[in-house]
CSV table of C-alpha atoms and ligand atoms in Angstrom, one decimal:
chain,number,residue,atom,x,y,z
A,1,MET,CA,15.3,6.2,1.8
A,2,LYS,CA,14.6,5.8,-1.9
A,3,MET,CA,11.7,7.9,-3.1
A,4,VAL,CA,9.2,6.4,-5.6
A,5,PHE,CA,5.9,7.5,-7.0
A,6,ARG,CA,2.9,5.4,-8.0
A,7,TRP,CA,1.9,5.5,-11.6
A,8,PHE,CA,-1.1,3.7,-13.1
A,9,GLY,CA,0.2,3.6,-16.8
A,10,HIS,CA,-0.5,5.4,-20.0
A,11,GLY,CA,-4.2,5.9,-20.7
A,12,ASN,CA,-4.9,4.9,-17.1
A,13,ASP,CA,-3.5,7.9,-15.2
A,14,SER,CA,-3.9,11.7,-15.6
A,15,VAL,CA,-0.3,12.1,-14.4
A,16,LYS,CA,2.5,11.8,-16.9
A,17,LEU,CA,6.0,10.3,-16.5
A,18,GLN,CA,7.5,13.6,-17.6
A,19,HIS,CA,5.8,15.4,-14.7
A,20,ILE,CA,6.9,12.8,-12.1
A,21,LYS,CA,10.4,13.3,-13.4
A,22,GLN,CA,10.3,16.9,-12.3
A,23,ILE,CA,9.5,16.0,-8.6
A,24,PRO,CA,12.8,16.3,-6.7
A,25,GLY,CA,14.4,13.0,-5.7
A,26,VAL,CA,12.0,10.6,-7.3
A,27,GLU,CA,14.0,7.6,-8.6
A,28,GLY,CA,11.4,5.0,-9.7
A,29,ILE,CA,7.7,4.4,-10.5
A,30,VAL,CA,5.5,2.0,-8.5
A,31,TRP,CA,3.6,0.1,-11.1
A,32,ALA,CA,1.4,-2.8,-12.0
A,33,LEU,CA,-0.3,-4.3,-15.0
A,34,HIS,CA,-3.7,-3.2,-14.0
A,35,ASP,CA,-5.6,-4.9,-16.8
A,36,ILE,CA,-4.4,-8.5,-16.2
A,37,PRO,CA,-7.2,-10.3,-14.5
A,38,VAL,CA,-6.4,-11.3,-10.9
A,39,GLY,CA,-5.0,-14.8,-10.7
A,40,GLU,CA,-3.4,-14.8,-14.2
A,41,GLU,CA,0.4,-15.0,-14.8
A,42,TRP,CA,1.8,-11.6,-15.8
A,43,PRO,CA,3.4,-12.1,-19.3
A,44,LEU,CA,7.0,-11.2,-19.6
A,45,GLU,CA,6.5,-9.2,-22.8
A,46,ARG,CA,4.1,-6.9,-21.1
A,47,ILE,CA,6.5,-6.5,-18.1
A,48,LEU,CA,9.3,-5.6,-20.6
A,49,ASP,CA,7.0,-3.1,-22.4
A,50,MET,CA,6.5,-1.4,-19.1
A,51,LYS,CA,10.2,-1.4,-18.5
A,52,GLN,CA,10.8,0.3,-21.8
A,53,GLN,CA,8.5,3.1,-20.8
A,54,ALA,CA,10.2,3.5,-17.4
A,55,ASP,CA,13.6,3.4,-19.0
A,56,ARG,CA,12.8,6.3,-21.3
A,57,TYR,CA,12.7,8.6,-18.2
A,58,GLY,CA,15.5,6.9,-16.3
A,59,PHE,CA,13.0,5.5,-13.7
A,60,HIS,CA,13.6,2.1,-12.1
A,61,MET,CA,10.7,-0.2,-11.6
A,62,ASP,CA,11.9,-2.0,-8.5
A,63,VAL,CA,8.5,-1.9,-6.7
A,64,VAL,CA,5.3,-3.4,-8.0
A,65,GLU,CA,1.9,-2.5,-6.4
A,66,SER,CA,0.1,-4.8,-6.5
A,67,VAL,CA,0.1,-8.4,-7.7
A,68,ASN,CA,-3.4,-9.1,-6.4
A,69,VAL,CA,-4.3,-12.3,-4.8
A,70,HIS,CA,-7.2,-14.4,-6.2
A,71,GLU,CA,-10.1,-14.7,-3.9
A,72,ASP,CA,-9.9,-18.6,-4.1
A,73,ILE,CA,-6.6,-18.4,-2.3
A,74,LYS,CA,-8.0,-16.2,0.4
A,75,LEU,CA,-11.0,-18.5,0.7
A,76,GLY,CA,-8.8,-21.6,0.8
A,77,LEU,CA,-10.6,-23.3,-2.1
A,78,PRO,CA,-9.1,-26.3,-3.9
A,79,THR,CA,-8.6,-24.2,-7.0
A,80,ARG,CA,-6.1,-22.0,-5.1
A,81,ASP,CA,-3.2,-24.2,-6.1
A,82,LEU,CA,-3.6,-23.2,-9.8
A,83,TYR,CA,-3.6,-19.5,-8.9
A,84,ILE,CA,-0.7,-19.9,-6.6
A,85,GLU,CA,1.3,-21.5,-9.4
A,86,ASN,CA,0.5,-18.5,-11.6
A,87,TYR,CA,1.5,-16.2,-8.7
A,88,LYS,CA,4.9,-18.0,-8.6
A,89,ARG,CA,5.4,-17.6,-12.3
A,90,THR,CA,4.6,-13.9,-12.0
A,91,ILE,CA,7.2,-13.5,-9.2
A,92,GLU,CA,9.8,-15.2,-11.5
A,93,ASN,CA,8.9,-13.0,-14.5
A,94,LEU,CA,9.1,-9.9,-12.3
A,95,ALA,CA,12.5,-10.9,-11.0
A,96,LYS,CA,13.8,-11.2,-14.5
A,97,VAL,CA,13.5,-7.4,-15.0
A,98,GLY,CA,15.0,-6.7,-11.6
A,99,VAL,CA,11.9,-6.2,-9.5
A,100,LYS,CA,12.8,-6.1,-5.8
A,101,VAL,CA,9.5,-5.7,-3.9
A,102,ILE,CA,6.0,-6.9,-4.6
A,103,CYS,CA,3.3,-5.3,-2.7
A,104,TYR,CA,0.0,-7.3,-2.2
A,105,ASN,CA,-2.9,-7.5,0.2
A,106,PHE,CA,-5.0,-10.2,1.8
A,107,MET,CA,-8.2,-8.3,2.4
A,108,PRO,CA,-11.3,-10.4,1.7
A,109,VAL,CA,-13.3,-9.0,-1.2
A,110,PHE,CA,-12.6,-5.3,-0.8
A,111,ASP,CA,-9.4,-3.4,-1.0
A,112,TRP,CA,-9.4,0.1,0.7
A,113,ILE,CA,-12.8,1.6,1.1
A,114,ARG,CA,-14.1,5.2,1.5
A,115,THR,CA,-17.6,6.6,1.6
A,116,ASP,CA,-16.8,9.9,-0.2
A,117,LEU,CA,-14.0,10.2,-2.7
A,118,PHE,CA,-14.3,14.0,-3.1
A,119,LYS,CA,-15.4,15.5,0.1
A,120,GLU,CA,-15.0,19.2,0.1
A,121,MET,CA,-12.7,20.8,2.6
A,122,GLU,CA,-12.8,24.3,4.0
A,123,ASP,CA,-10.0,25.5,1.7
A,124,GLY,CA,-11.8,24.3,-1.5
A,125,SER,CA,-9.8,21.2,-2.0
A,126,THR,CA,-11.4,17.8,-1.9
A,127,ALA,CA,-10.2,14.6,-0.2
A,128,MET,CA,-11.2,11.1,0.5
A,129,PHE,CA,-13.5,10.6,3.5
A,130,TYR,CA,-14.6,7.6,5.5
A,131,GLU,CA,-17.9,7.8,7.5
A,132,LYS,CA,-17.8,4.9,9.9
A,133,ALA,CA,-21.6,4.8,10.6
A,134,LYS,CA,-22.4,4.7,7.0
A,135,VAL,CA,-20.3,1.6,6.4
A,136,GLU,CA,-21.6,0.0,9.5
A,137,ASN,CA,-25.3,0.6,8.5
A,138,LEU,CA,-24.8,-0.5,4.9
A,139,ASN,CA,-26.2,-3.9,4.3
A,140,PRO,CA,-23.9,-5.8,2.0
A,141,ASN,CA,-27.0,-7.1,0.1
A,142,GLU,CA,-28.0,-3.4,-0.6
A,143,LEU,CA,-24.5,-2.9,-2.0
A,144,VAL,CA,-24.9,-6.0,-4.2
A,145,ASP,CA,-28.3,-4.7,-5.5
A,146,GLU,CA,-26.9,-1.2,-6.1
A,147,ILE,CA,-24.0,-2.7,-8.1
A,148,ALA,CA,-26.3,-5.1,-10.0
A,149,ASN,CA,-28.6,-2.2,-11.0
A,150,ASN,CA,-25.8,0.1,-12.1
A,151,PRO,CA,-23.4,-1.4,-14.7
A,152,ASP,CA,-21.1,1.7,-14.5
A,153,PHE,CA,-20.5,1.3,-10.8
A,154,THR,CA,-16.8,1.2,-10.0
A,155,ILE,CA,-14.7,1.6,-6.9
A,156,PRO,CA,-11.0,2.5,-7.1
A,157,GLY,CA,-8.9,-0.5,-6.1
A,158,TRP,CA,-11.6,-3.0,-7.0
A,159,GLU,CA,-11.2,-5.1,-10.2
A,160,PRO,CA,-14.6,-5.1,-12.0
A,161,GLU,CA,-14.8,-8.9,-11.9
A,162,ARG,CA,-14.7,-8.8,-8.1
A,163,LEU,CA,-17.7,-6.5,-8.1
A,164,LYS,CA,-19.7,-8.8,-10.4
A,165,SER,CA,-19.4,-11.7,-8.2
A,166,LEU,CA,-20.0,-9.9,-4.9
A,167,SER,CA,-23.0,-11.7,-3.6
A,168,HIS,CA,-21.4,-15.1,-4.3
A,169,LEU,CA,-18.3,-13.9,-2.5
A,170,PHE,CA,-20.2,-12.7,0.6
A,171,GLU,CA,-21.8,-16.1,0.7
A,172,ALA,CA,-18.4,-18.0,0.4
A,173,TYR,CA,-16.8,-15.9,3.1
A,174,ARG,CA,-19.4,-16.9,5.6
A,175,ARG,CA,-17.5,-20.2,6.1
A,176,VAL,CA,-14.2,-18.3,6.6
A,177,SER,CA,-13.4,-17.3,10.2
A,178,THR,CA,-10.5,-15.1,11.1
A,179,GLN,CA,-8.5,-18.2,12.2
A,180,GLN,CA,-9.2,-19.8,8.8
A,181,LEU,CA,-8.1,-16.7,7.0
A,182,TRP,CA,-4.8,-16.7,8.9
A,183,ALA,CA,-4.4,-20.4,7.9
A,184,ASN,CA,-5.1,-19.6,4.3
A,185,LEU,CA,-2.5,-16.8,4.4
A,186,ARG,CA,0.0,-19.1,5.9
A,187,TYR,CA,-0.6,-21.7,3.1
A,188,PHE,CA,-0.1,-19.0,0.5
A,189,LEU,CA,3.1,-17.7,2.1
A,190,GLU,CA,4.5,-21.1,2.6
A,191,GLN,CA,4.2,-21.7,-1.1
A,192,ILE,CA,5.4,-18.4,-2.6
A,193,ILE,CA,8.0,-17.1,-0.1
A,194,PRO,CA,10.6,-19.8,-1.1
A,195,VAL,CA,10.2,-18.7,-4.7
A,196,ALA,CA,10.6,-15.0,-3.7
A,197,GLU,CA,13.6,-15.8,-1.6
A,198,LEU,CA,15.3,-17.7,-4.4
A,199,HIS,CA,14.9,-14.6,-6.6
A,200,ASP,CA,15.8,-12.1,-3.9
A,201,VAL,CA,12.3,-10.5,-4.1
A,202,LYS,CA,10.5,-9.2,-0.9
A,203,MET,CA,6.8,-9.9,-0.7
A,204,ALA,CA,5.4,-6.9,1.3
A,205,ILE,CA,1.8,-7.2,2.5
A,206,HIS,CA,-0.2,-4.1,2.7
A,207,PRO,CA,-2.2,-3.5,5.9
A,208,ASP,CA,-5.9,-3.6,5.8
A,209,ASP,CA,-7.6,-0.2,5.1
A,210,PRO,CA,-9.4,0.7,7.3
A,211,PRO,CA,-7.8,-1.6,9.9
A,212,TRP,CA,-11.0,-3.2,11.2
A,213,PRO,CA,-13.5,-5.8,9.9
A,214,ILE,CA,-16.0,-4.3,7.5
A,215,PHE,CA,-19.4,-5.9,6.3
A,216,GLY,CA,-18.7,-8.8,8.7
A,217,LEU,CA,-15.6,-9.9,6.7
A,218,PRO,CA,-12.5,-10.8,8.7
A,219,ARG,CA,-9.4,-8.6,8.4
A,220,LEU,CA,-6.0,-9.5,9.6
A,221,ILE,CA,-3.2,-6.9,9.0
A,222,THR,CA,-4.6,-4.3,11.4
A,223,SER,CA,-2.2,-3.8,14.3
A,224,GLN,CA,1.4,-4.2,15.6
A,225,ASP,CA,0.5,-7.6,17.2
A,226,ASN,CA,-1.0,-8.9,13.9
A,227,ILE,CA,2.0,-7.7,11.8
A,228,ARG,CA,4.3,-9.5,14.2
A,229,ARG,CA,2.1,-12.7,13.8
A,230,LEU,CA,2.3,-12.3,10.0
A,231,LEU,CA,6.1,-12.0,10.0
A,232,GLN,CA,6.3,-15.1,12.2
A,233,LEU,CA,4.1,-17.2,9.9
A,234,VAL,CA,7.1,-17.8,7.7
A,235,GLU,CA,10.4,-16.6,9.0
A,236,SER,CA,12.2,-15.4,5.9
A,237,PRO,CA,13.8,-12.0,4.9
A,238,SER,CA,11.3,-12.2,1.9
A,239,ASN,CA,8.2,-12.2,4.1
A,240,CYS,CA,7.7,-8.5,4.7
A,241,VAL,CA,5.3,-5.7,5.2
A,242,THR,CA,4.5,-2.5,3.3
A,243,LEU,CA,4.1,-0.2,6.3
A,244,CYS,CA,1.2,2.2,5.4
A,245,SER,CA,0.9,5.0,7.9
A,246,GLY,CA,-2.5,6.0,6.5
A,247,SER,CA,-4.1,2.6,6.7
A,248,LEU,CA,-2.8,1.8,10.2
A,249,GLY,CA,-3.2,5.4,11.3
A,250,ALA,CA,-7.1,5.3,11.0
A,251,ASN,CA,-6.9,3.5,14.4
A,252,GLY,CA,-5.4,5.9,17.0
A,253,GLU,CA,-4.1,3.0,19.1
A,254,ASN,CA,-1.6,2.1,16.4
A,255,ASP,CA,1.9,3.3,17.3
A,256,ILE,CA,3.3,3.4,13.7
A,257,ALA,CA,6.7,4.8,14.7
A,258,GLY,CA,7.0,1.9,17.2
A,259,MET,CA,6.2,-0.5,14.4
A,260,VAL,CA,9.0,1.1,12.2
A,261,ARG,CA,11.4,0.5,15.0
A,262,GLU,CA,10.3,-3.1,15.7
A,263,PHE,CA,9.9,-4.3,12.2
A,264,ALA,CA,12.8,-2.3,10.6
A,265,ASP,CA,14.5,-5.2,8.8
A,266,ARG,CA,11.2,-6.4,7.4
A,267,ILE,CA,9.9,-3.1,5.9
A,268,PRO,CA,11.2,-2.8,2.3
A,269,PHE,CA,8.5,-0.4,1.3
A,270,ALA,CA,6.7,2.4,3.2
A,271,HIS,CA,3.6,4.4,2.3
A,272,ILE,CA,3.6,7.6,4.2
A,273,ARG,CA,0.5,9.8,4.4
A,274,ASN,CA,-1.6,11.6,7.0
A,275,LEU,CA,-5.3,11.7,7.9
A,276,LYS,CA,-7.5,13.4,10.5
A,277,ARG,CA,-9.5,11.1,12.8
A,278,TYR,CA,-12.7,12.2,14.4
A,279,GLU,CA,-14.0,10.8,17.7
A,280,ASN,CA,-16.8,8.9,16.1
A,281,GLY,CA,-14.4,6.8,14.0
A,282,ASP,CA,-14.8,8.9,10.8
A,283,PHE,CA,-11.5,10.1,9.1
A,284,ILE,CA,-10.5,12.4,6.3
A,285,GLU,CA,-7.3,12.3,4.4
A,286,THR,CA,-5.3,15.5,4.8
A,287,SER,CA,-2.0,17.0,3.5
A,288,HIS,CA,1.0,15.0,4.5
A,289,ARG,CA,2.0,17.6,7.1
A,290,THR,CA,2.0,16.4,10.7
A,291,LYS,CA,0.1,19.4,11.9
A,292,ASP,CA,-2.8,18.9,9.4
A,293,GLY,CA,-3.8,15.5,10.6
A,294,SER,CA,-3.7,13.0,13.5
A,295,VAL,CA,-0.8,10.8,12.3
A,296,GLU,CA,2.6,11.8,13.7
A,297,ILE,CA,4.4,11.9,10.3
A,298,PHE,CA,7.5,13.5,11.8
A,299,ASP,CA,7.9,10.8,14.4
A,300,ILE,CA,7.4,8.1,11.7
A,301,VAL,CA,10.0,9.6,9.3
A,302,LYS,CA,12.4,10.0,12.3
A,303,ALA,CA,11.9,6.4,13.2
A,304,TYR,CA,12.9,5.4,9.6
A,305,HIS,CA,15.9,7.7,9.8
A,306,ASP,CA,17.0,6.4,13.2
A,307,THR,CA,16.9,2.9,11.9
A,308,SER,CA,19.0,3.8,8.8
A,309,PHE,CA,16.1,3.0,6.5
A,310,THR,CA,17.3,2.2,2.9
A,311,GLY,CA,14.0,0.9,1.5
A,312,TYR,CA,11.5,2.5,-0.9
A,313,VAL,CA,9.1,5.2,0.2
A,314,ARG,CA,6.2,6.7,-1.6
A,315,PRO,CA,3.9,9.5,-0.7
A,316,ASP,CA,0.4,8.2,-0.5
A,317,HIS,CA,-3.1,9.5,-1.2
A,318,GLY,CA,-3.2,13.2,-1.5
A,319,ARG,CA,-6.0,15.7,-1.6
A,320,HIS,CA,-7.2,17.1,-5.0
A,321,ILE,CA,-6.0,20.6,-5.2
A,322,TRP,CA,-5.6,23.4,-7.7
A,323,ASP,CA,-8.6,22.1,-9.7
A,324,GLU,CA,-6.7,19.0,-10.7
A,325,GLN,CA,-8.8,16.2,-12.4
A,326,CYS,CA,-7.3,12.9,-11.4
A,327,ARG,CA,-7.9,9.5,-9.9
A,328,PRO,CA,-9.1,9.8,-6.4
A,329,GLY,CA,-6.2,10.2,-4.1
A,330,TYR,CA,-3.6,10.0,-6.9
A,331,GLY,CA,-3.2,13.4,-8.3
A,332,LEU,CA,0.2,15.0,-9.1
A,333,TYR,CA,0.1,18.1,-7.0
A,334,ASP,CA,-0.6,17.1,-3.4
A,335,ARG,CA,1.5,13.9,-3.7
A,336,ALA,CA,4.4,16.1,-5.0
A,337,LEU,CA,4.0,18.4,-2.0
A,338,GLY,CA,4.0,15.2,0.1
A,339,VAL,CA,7.4,14.2,-1.3
A,340,MET,CA,8.8,17.6,-0.5
A,341,TYR,CA,7.5,17.4,3.1
A,342,LEU,CA,9.2,14.0,3.5
A,343,TRP,CA,12.4,15.2,2.0
A,344,GLY,CA,12.2,18.3,4.2
A,345,ILE,CA,12.1,16.1,7.4
A,346,TRP,CA,14.6,13.6,6.1
A,347,ASP,CA,17.3,16.2,4.9
A,348,SER,CA,16.9,18.1,8.2
A,349,LEU,CA,17.6,14.9,10.2
A,350,GLU,CA,20.6,14.1,8.0
A,351,SER,CA,22.0,17.6,8.6
A,352,VAL,CA,21.5,17.3,12.4
A,353,LYS,CA,23.2,13.9,12.3
A,354,LYS,CA,26.2,15.3,10.4
A,355,VAL,CA,26.7,18.1,12.8
A,356,GLN,CA,26.5,15.7,15.7
A,357,GLN,CA,29.0,13.4,14.2
A,358,GLU,CA,31.4,16.4,13.6
A,359,THR,CA,31.1,17.7,17.1
A,360,VAL,CA,31.3,14.2,18.7
A,361,ALA,CA,34.3,13.1,16.7
A,362,PRO,CA,36.9,15.7,18.2
A,363,GLN,CA,35.7,14.9,21.7
A,364,SER,CA,36.1,11.1,21.3
A,365,LEU,CA,39.6,11.8,19.9
A,366,SER,CA,40.6,13.8,23.0
A,367,ASN,CA,39.1,11.0,25.2
A,368,ALA,CA,41.2,8.6,23.4
A,369,ARG,CA,44.3,10.6,24.1
A,370,THR,CA,43.7,10.8,27.9
B,1,DNO,C1,-4.7,2.4,-2.0
B,1,DNO,C2,-3.6,1.4,-2.0
B,1,DNO,C3,-4.0,0.1,-1.9
B,1,DNO,C4,-2.9,-0.9,-2.1
B,1,DNO,C5,-3.3,-2.3,-2.0
B,1,DNO,C6,-2.1,-3.2,-1.9
B,1,DNO,O1,-4.5,3.5,-2.4
B,1,DNO,O2,-2.7,1.7,-1.0
B,1,DNO,O3,-5.0,-0.2,-2.9
B,1,DNO,O4,-2.3,-0.7,-3.4
B,1,DNO,O5,-4.0,-2.6,-0.9
B,1,DNO,O6,-2.3,-4.4,-2.4
């Protein structure tokens, strides 16, 4: 596995590239041009500028997260073709600097959502928390009002322009059923995957977080069956998934290690993190350690190891520890601990494999002689 680390860019992240450089085994940054409005082409000069910054620290920039998809594409509006053309140009521009994987999502309106970004834990750290009943009881119109009355309202992962047009979007999505959303995703993929394939880029969709419908909006990438369906929409080595253990792990029925084994050749990028699920559907993000949460991180890493995974892996949301002031979920310290936990499992599995190979080899030799 190739270890990478998400970085939001100078002035946009409390974490510095020189700090990331000191985390063992991190080879590249996972990046994006966060200020380019969704739907616009990413200019080559800006991409090259980012490359210069990465080069200074010897990081590759093979993985982009995310090139966001304009709502008109998800809604299937006639204007989608214009945005799809821009998306294709962005793929081409990114390929010019050697980008190999583009992560994106197809969640209507919202990206990931939590009800508390800094919930206090027993040990004094804070972490991101999702209270299911709170989201279920929240009337989207109240949300719209709250945002309208509070110009400073921001939610990580949401571009400001999406927030401004929230009520209009809710209205527009009333006409989009789950089936229609699948059809719109297929249309998008049929257009962009040939371009990605031509440039040897993998388009890796991120699962929906949480993996169930919220505010009455349909959500697609929630389960093993639905990931299979997505991969079958367009049969191409460029139509892939970003397997995120945290997003999928919020639903205890998801067998993530099983997904790793089934979709091995279509997972170029993995997000690995843990969370603790409660019986009422709430969950809180924990350290990456298996024992601290409900997601079997060891089994997942073992599944990657068993399938000889050579893709990119990043630690995902961490807690906020040691008084760090950072973007929610994206501090330096807990994610660095996460990297070391993942390496700990991986390196142990490598050692075991080596010992097994060494002990099996003489036997098979003697078998060959008899
Ligand atoms: C959250 C992230 C997501 C992810 C997008 C991918 O921390 O995992 O915001 O980047 O869903 O498009």
